[in-house]
Amino acid sequence: MKGMTVIVKKVTQFMAPVIFIFGIYVVLNGHLSPGGGFAGGVIMASAFILQILANGEILDKLRKEESGLEFLESTAILGFLVVAALGLLLSGSFVFFSNFLKQGVIGELLSAGIIPLENIIVGTEVCAAIATIFIALVVFKDEVTK
Amino acid sequence: MNAMIPLFVIVPLAAAFFMAILGRFIKNFSKILLNLELLFLSYLALHFILNTQGILAYRVGGFENAGDIPIAIYLVLDGLSRLILLVISLIGLLAAFYSTSYTRQFTQERKYYILFSLMIAGMNGLVISGDIFNIFVFLEIAAIASYALVAFGIEKQQLEASFKYQVLGGMASLIILLGIGFLYWQTGTLNIADFSRLPVSGPFVKLLAIFFLVGFGLKAAIFPFHSWLPDAHSSAPSPISAMLSGVLIKAIGIYAIFRIFFSMFALSYEIAMVITVLGTLSMIVGGLMAIGQWDIKRMLAFSSISQMGYVIVGIGIGMILLATGGSKVIAGFSIFGGLFHLVNHSVFKGLLFLNAGAVEYATGTRDMRQLGGLAEKMPLTASTSLTASLAISGVPPFNGFFSKLIIIVAAVSAHFYWLAFIAVVVSIITISYFMKMQKYVFFNTPQTDYKNFRAIPLPMNLSMIILALLCLLLSLLVLPQIRDIFITPAVDALINSLQYTAVVIG
């Protein structure tokens, strides 16, 4: 895949980190404001996608990253399940998905127990999954058009 | 005790992602983990059947009901779901054990086992789920895993079959989701028990019933919606065909239909009649289509449509009797026949697909015209296949005879004489095409000299032997003592469907 012009590359270089940080913000504030793990994860993945579109020539390097992304994705899902299943053990009454951490004050960043934790995990998983899907599609198109 | 209910979903999901992480570093990790997982699930299901009774409800997240409105996601375990869970885990275990040798031909074995485990998680989740939206979510997990598994060999025919399956399966999911949307819009609840006590009636309920019947009917491959099944079930790897035909269409199709129409909607004569008529048509059409097939697995797939017709007819007669206030004893007898045939079908159809897989593994083809004389070369496959063929055709003393007999007797005592007559005729058709298969594959003079003949490995043989023994042993389920443990609770769960609401909302 070919890259785009210098202008696009330069603008992307400025924009991608901002988009990524905004994604992290949406994930971390998932329990306080609209958004959350899924939406934030998609925003984070869109920063990667922007980079790939602008700098198409890095695609060959990315093929090797695919298995790493798959690893990250599986680990995140497993982490989600582990946090949910810990509720079975820690809640005292064997409740799956129980909120076993301290709830804190409503409206503060560190509150709502396991929900921010699960949001971070969902964000990681969605970011890795969307990036994997995108890379797979680009690689597929690359191979078909060859 | 209740605390162990979520394990039915946690264990297969966790196992799937452990395979994804560790499977690439450790050789044979995925194979062993899948077998251990299914062994554990079989034990758990058996444990629940033997040691618990009645309806168990579990609230995920531990949210209490607000007044009498259920907020939490409910997991519900009643007699019917216990029976289906046992069938899923047991057939899954044997198919997974068979896979350990069968999948050596694939390059991405690990992904096969991950998808297998996800499919189990989806089916288990659907069966224990107590609200309609989670039924949809788990249905999609199981269905999407099965789309990928059908295409696993990535040859042209398999990709085409998988695509067809995906398009029709996607339509079914869309229709179900539309139905769920309507339901939530009108009533504001998704909980099955909560919905069943609402005083809704009129065209809205009929519309919902049609949506769900069409959606889940597509998944169950009932007659006008069956066109995807012969392609998908014959193209998949053989252990997966055994899972799809033996378990998947029952868990995400038949089980969902009867859970919805018994526990959620009030029984109505019209719906019961529609279900029974569609079941009868599937019985006839599947049987007639199977006669002309030359591909072994394609014939078995058509036969699945026909045999699922028996299950639907058995339970459908019970539904009609319950809806019209007929005899509860005959209704119970008829439902027992249907569920008994469901269990039996998963055993012998699973076995027949494993046999077909063994024949393909040994000779490289599954076209009956190119085979013959295999009874001498592979005696174990031949004898187990004969057992399963006799069982599915309804020859005593195998299990299929008893379940078909019960369905036919129930039809006669409910005064559906034509239905009983059709069931007998279809049974004769069944025996004719299975005898055709036996003759062409195992007994004819060989058409080739089998140059690339491969011996069948031990795990494959062992799975087939255990299933063949089950074909014989399951006949014992007609005895009242054994029936009361395994199937009677499931029949009671369907007949006393009002109890479901009472216990869950309680």
mmCIF file of N, CA and C in Angstrom, chain B residues 300 344-345 347-353 355 378-401 430-431 434-435 437-438 442-443 463-475:
data_model
loop_
_atom_site.group_PDB
_atom_site.id
_atom_site.type_symbol
_atom_site.label_atom_id
_atom_site.label_comp_id
_atom_site.label_asym_id
_atom_site.label_seq_id
_atom_site.Cartn_x
_atom_site.Cartn_y
_atom_site.Cartn_z
ATOM 1 N N LEU B 300 -27.006 -37.399 5.188
ATOM 2 C CA LEU B 300 -27.209 -37.312 6.640
ATOM 3 C C LEU B 300 -27.814 -35.964 7.027
ATOM 4 N N ASN B 344 -31.876 -38.984 21.507
ATOM 5 C CA ASN B 344 -31.431 -40.098 20.660
ATOM 6 C C ASN B 344 -30.826 -39.592 19.376
ATOM 7 N N HIS B 345 -31.498 -38.599 18.774
ATOM 8 C CA HIS B 345 -31.005 -38.112 17.483
ATOM 9 C C HIS B 345 -29.610 -37.531 17.627
ATOM 10 N N VAL B 347 -27.342 -38.468 19.557
ATOM 11 C CA VAL B 347 -26.365 -39.559 19.667
ATOM 12 C C VAL B 347 -26.151 -40.234 18.318
ATOM 13 N N PHE B 348 -27.244 -40.692 17.666
ATOM 14 C CA PHE B 348 -26.976 -41.468 16.444
ATOM 15 C C PHE B 348 -26.588 -40.590 15.266
ATOM 16 N N LYS B 349 -27.090 -39.358 15.194
ATOM 17 C CA LYS B 349 -26.663 -38.522 14.076
ATOM 18 C C LYS B 349 -25.226 -38.070 14.286
ATOM 19 N N GLY B 350 -24.839 -37.810 15.550
ATOM 20 C CA GLY B 350 -23.433 -37.523 15.830
ATOM 21 C C GLY B 350 -22.558 -38.671 15.379
ATOM 22 N N LEU B 351 -22.971 -39.895 15.731
ATOM 23 C CA LEU B 351 -22.203 -41.088 15.361
ATOM 24 C C LEU B 351 -22.121 -41.235 13.847
ATOM 25 N N LEU B 352 -23.258 -41.030 13.156
ATOM 26 C CA LEU B 352 -23.245 -41.210 11.691
ATOM 27 C C LEU B 352 -22.307 -40.214 11.031
ATOM 28 N N PHE B 353 -22.276 -38.967 11.533
ATOM 29 C CA PHE B 353 -21.353 -37.991 10.950
ATOM 30 C C PHE B 353 -19.910 -38.368 11.256
ATOM 31 N N ASN B 355 -18.839 -41.393 11.585
ATOM 32 C CA ASN B 355 -18.579 -42.501 10.648
ATOM 33 C C ASN B 355 -18.239 -41.965 9.267
ATOM 34 N N MET B 378 -12.626 -51.641 7.170
ATOM 35 C CA MET B 378 -12.784 -50.902 8.432
ATOM 36 C C MET B 378 -13.977 -51.456 9.211
ATOM 37 N N PRO B 379 -13.799 -52.614 9.849
ATOM 38 C CA PRO B 379 -14.934 -53.289 10.502
ATOM 39 C C PRO B 379 -15.571 -52.457 11.616
ATOM 40 N N LEU B 380 -14.731 -51.695 12.367
ATOM 41 C CA LEU B 380 -15.307 -50.924 13.470
ATOM 42 C C LEU B 380 -16.243 -49.835 12.965
ATOM 43 N N THR B 381 -15.773 -49.108 11.949
ATOM 44 C CA THR B 381 -16.617 -48.056 11.379
ATOM 45 C C THR B 381 -17.885 -48.668 10.809
ATOM 46 N N ALA B 382 -17.726 -49.806 10.118
ATOM 47 C CA ALA B 382 -18.903 -50.429 9.501
ATOM 48 C C ALA B 382 -19.907 -50.856 10.547
ATOM 49 N N SER B 383 -19.420 -51.483 11.638
ATOM 50 C CA SER B 383 -20.394 -51.981 12.610
ATOM 51 C C SER B 383 -21.047 -50.840 13.379
ATOM 52 N N THR B 384 -20.269 -49.802 13.741
ATOM 53 C CA THR B 384 -20.901 -48.687 14.447
ATOM 54 C C THR B 384 -21.884 -47.964 13.529
ATOM 55 N N SER B 385 -21.524 -47.862 12.253
ATOM 56 C CA SER B 385 -22.420 -47.194 11.318
ATOM 57 C C SER B 385 -23.711 -47.981 11.153
ATOM 58 N N LEU B 386 -23.586 -49.308 11.133
ATOM 59 C CA LEU B 386 -24.797 -50.141 11.032
ATOM 60 C C LEU B 386 -25.672 -49.940 12.275
ATOM 61 N N THR B 387 -25.032 -49.903 13.426
ATOM 62 C CA THR B 387 -25.786 -49.666 14.665
ATOM 63 C C THR B 387 -26.580 -48.371 14.573
ATOM 64 N N ALA B 388 -25.868 -47.291 14.174
ATOM 65 C CA ALA B 388 -26.531 -45.993 14.123
ATOM 66 C C ALA B 388 -27.633 -45.988 13.082
ATOM 67 N N SER B 389 -27.392 -46.653 11.926
ATOM 68 C CA SER B 389 -28.415 -46.678 10.880
ATOM 69 C C SER B 389 -29.660 -47.403 11.359
ATOM 70 N N LEU B 390 -29.460 -48.512 12.054
ATOM 71 C CA LEU B 390 -30.621 -49.241 12.566
ATOM 72 C C LEU B 390 -31.338 -48.421 13.630
ATOM 73 N N ALA B 391 -30.541 -47.715 14.453
ATOM 74 C CA ALA B 391 -31.157 -46.915 15.521
ATOM 75 C C ALA B 391 -31.989 -45.789 14.930
ATOM 76 N N ILE B 392 -31.450 -45.103 13.923
ATOM 77 C CA ILE B 392 -32.173 -43.952 13.371
ATOM 78 C C ILE B 392 -33.392 -44.417 12.574
ATOM 79 N N SER B 393 -33.317 -45.638 12.003
ATOM 80 C CA SER B 393 -34.479 -46.117 11.244
ATOM 81 C C SER B 393 -35.554 -46.664 12.164
ATOM 82 N N GLY B 394 -35.255 -46.804 13.436
ATOM 83 C CA GLY B 394 -36.269 -47.279 14.360
ATOM 84 C C GLY B 394 -36.410 -48.787 14.377
ATOM 85 N N VAL B 395 -35.272 -49.488 14.478
ATOM 86 C CA VAL B 395 -35.317 -50.947 14.573
ATOM 87 C C VAL B 395 -35.050 -51.316 16.029
ATOM 88 N N PRO B 396 -35.902 -52.152 16.635
ATOM 89 C CA PRO B 396 -35.624 -52.560 18.008
ATOM 90 C C PRO B 396 -34.372 -53.431 18.052
ATOM 91 N N PRO B 397 -33.598 -53.454 19.113
ATOM 92 C CA PRO B 397 -33.812 -52.829 20.418
ATOM 93 C C PRO B 397 -33.108 -51.482 20.563
ATOM 94 N N PHE B 398 -32.813 -50.800 19.456
ATOM 95 C CA PHE B 398 -32.055 -49.556 19.586
ATOM 96 C C PHE B 398 -32.976 -48.411 20.022
ATOM 97 N N ASN B 399 -32.324 -47.307 20.471
ATOM 98 C CA ASN B 399 -33.081 -46.234 21.103
ATOM 99 C C ASN B 399 -34.099 -45.568 20.177
ATOM 100 N N GLY B 400 -33.754 -45.462 18.877
ATOM 101 C CA GLY B 400 -34.651 -44.780 17.947
ATOM 102 C C GLY B 400 -36.011 -45.445 17.848
ATOM 103 N N PHE B 401 -36.045 -46.754 18.002
ATOM 104 C CA PHE B 401 -37.310 -47.483 17.942
ATOM 105 C C PHE B 401 -38.266 -46.993 19.016
ATOM 106 N N THR B 430 -36.927 -43.634 5.872
ATOM 107 C CA THR B 430 -35.628 -43.517 6.548
ATOM 108 C C THR B 430 -34.827 -44.806 6.412
ATOM 109 N N ILE B 431 -35.495 -45.929 6.680
ATOM 110 C CA ILE B 431 -34.742 -47.189 6.627
ATOM 111 C C ILE B 431 -34.277 -47.447 5.195
ATOM 112 N N PHE B 434 -31.089 -45.364 4.504
ATOM 113 C CA PHE B 434 -29.919 -45.809 5.275
ATOM 114 C C PHE B 434 -29.429 -47.173 4.788
ATOM 115 N N MET B 435 -30.364 -48.022 4.345
ATOM 116 C CA MET B 435 -29.915 -49.301 3.784
ATOM 117 C C MET B 435 -29.143 -49.062 2.491
ATOM 118 N N MET B 437 -27.287 -46.469 1.917
ATOM 119 C CA MET B 437 -25.938 -46.042 2.310
ATOM 120 C C MET B 437 -25.114 -47.240 2.748
ATOM 121 N N GLN B 438 -25.695 -48.107 3.559
ATOM 122 C CA GLN B 438 -24.952 -49.281 4.029
ATOM 123 C C GLN B 438 -24.484 -50.126 2.854
ATOM 124 N N PHE B 442 -20.516 -49.862 2.490
ATOM 125 C CA PHE B 442 -19.836 -50.912 3.246
ATOM 126 C C PHE B 442 -19.925 -52.307 2.618
ATOM 127 N N PHE B 443 -20.966 -52.582 1.824
ATOM 128 C CA PHE B 443 -21.150 -53.973 1.418
ATOM 129 C C PHE B 443 -20.983 -54.257 -0.071
ATOM 130 N N SER B 463 -14.301 -42.874 20.163
ATOM 131 C CA SER B 463 -15.500 -42.040 20.193
ATOM 132 C C SER B 463 -16.672 -42.750 19.529
ATOM 133 N N MET B 464 -16.384 -43.400 18.397
ATOM 134 C CA MET B 464 -17.481 -44.052 17.670
ATOM 135 C C MET B 464 -18.037 -45.223 18.470
ATOM 136 N N ILE B 465 -17.137 -45.957 19.143
ATOM 137 C CA ILE B 465 -17.618 -47.113 19.918
ATOM 138 C C ILE B 465 -18.503 -46.640 21.069
ATOM 139 N N ILE B 466 -18.044 -45.575 21.758
ATOM 140 C CA ILE B 466 -18.843 -45.097 22.899
ATOM 141 C C ILE B 466 -20.225 -44.652 22.428
ATOM 142 N N LEU B 467 -20.277 -43.940 21.296
ATOM 143 C CA LEU B 467 -21.581 -43.484 20.794
ATOM 144 C C LEU B 467 -22.446 -44.673 20.391
ATOM 145 N N ALA B 468 -21.832 -45.699 19.805
ATOM 146 C CA ALA B 468 -22.618 -46.873 19.407
ATOM 147 C C ALA B 468 -23.188 -47.561 20.634
ATOM 148 N N LEU B 469 -22.393 -47.631 21.696
ATOM 149 C CA LEU B 469 -22.908 -48.223 22.934
ATOM 150 C C LEU B 469 -24.055 -47.387 23.487
ATOM 151 N N LEU B 470 -23.899 -46.054 23.391
ATOM 152 C CA LEU B 470 -24.981 -45.177 23.869
ATOM 153 C C LEU B 470 -26.269 -45.427 23.091
ATOM 154 N N CYS B 471 -26.148 -45.717 21.780
ATOM 155 C CA CYS B 471 -27.346 -46.002 20.974
ATOM 156 C C CYS B 471 -28.132 -47.144 21.588
ATOM 157 N N LEU B 472 -27.411 -48.099 22.134
ATOM 158 C CA LEU B 472 -28.076 -49.251 22.733
ATOM 159 C C LEU B 472 -28.554 -48.915 24.148
ATOM 160 N N LEU B 473 -27.664 -48.259 24.904
ATOM 161 C CA LEU B 473 -27.963 -48.013 26.326
ATOM 162 C C LEU B 473 -29.108 -47.035 26.514
ATOM 163 N N LEU B 474 -29.245 -46.076 25.600
ATOM 164 C CA LEU B 474 -30.289 -45.066 25.791
ATOM 165 C C LEU B 474 -31.687 -45.666 25.699
ATOM 166 N N SER B 475 -31.802 -46.894 25.142
ATOM 167 C CA SER B 475 -33.111 -47.557 25.153
ATOM 168 C C SER B 475 -33.619 -47.687 26.576
#
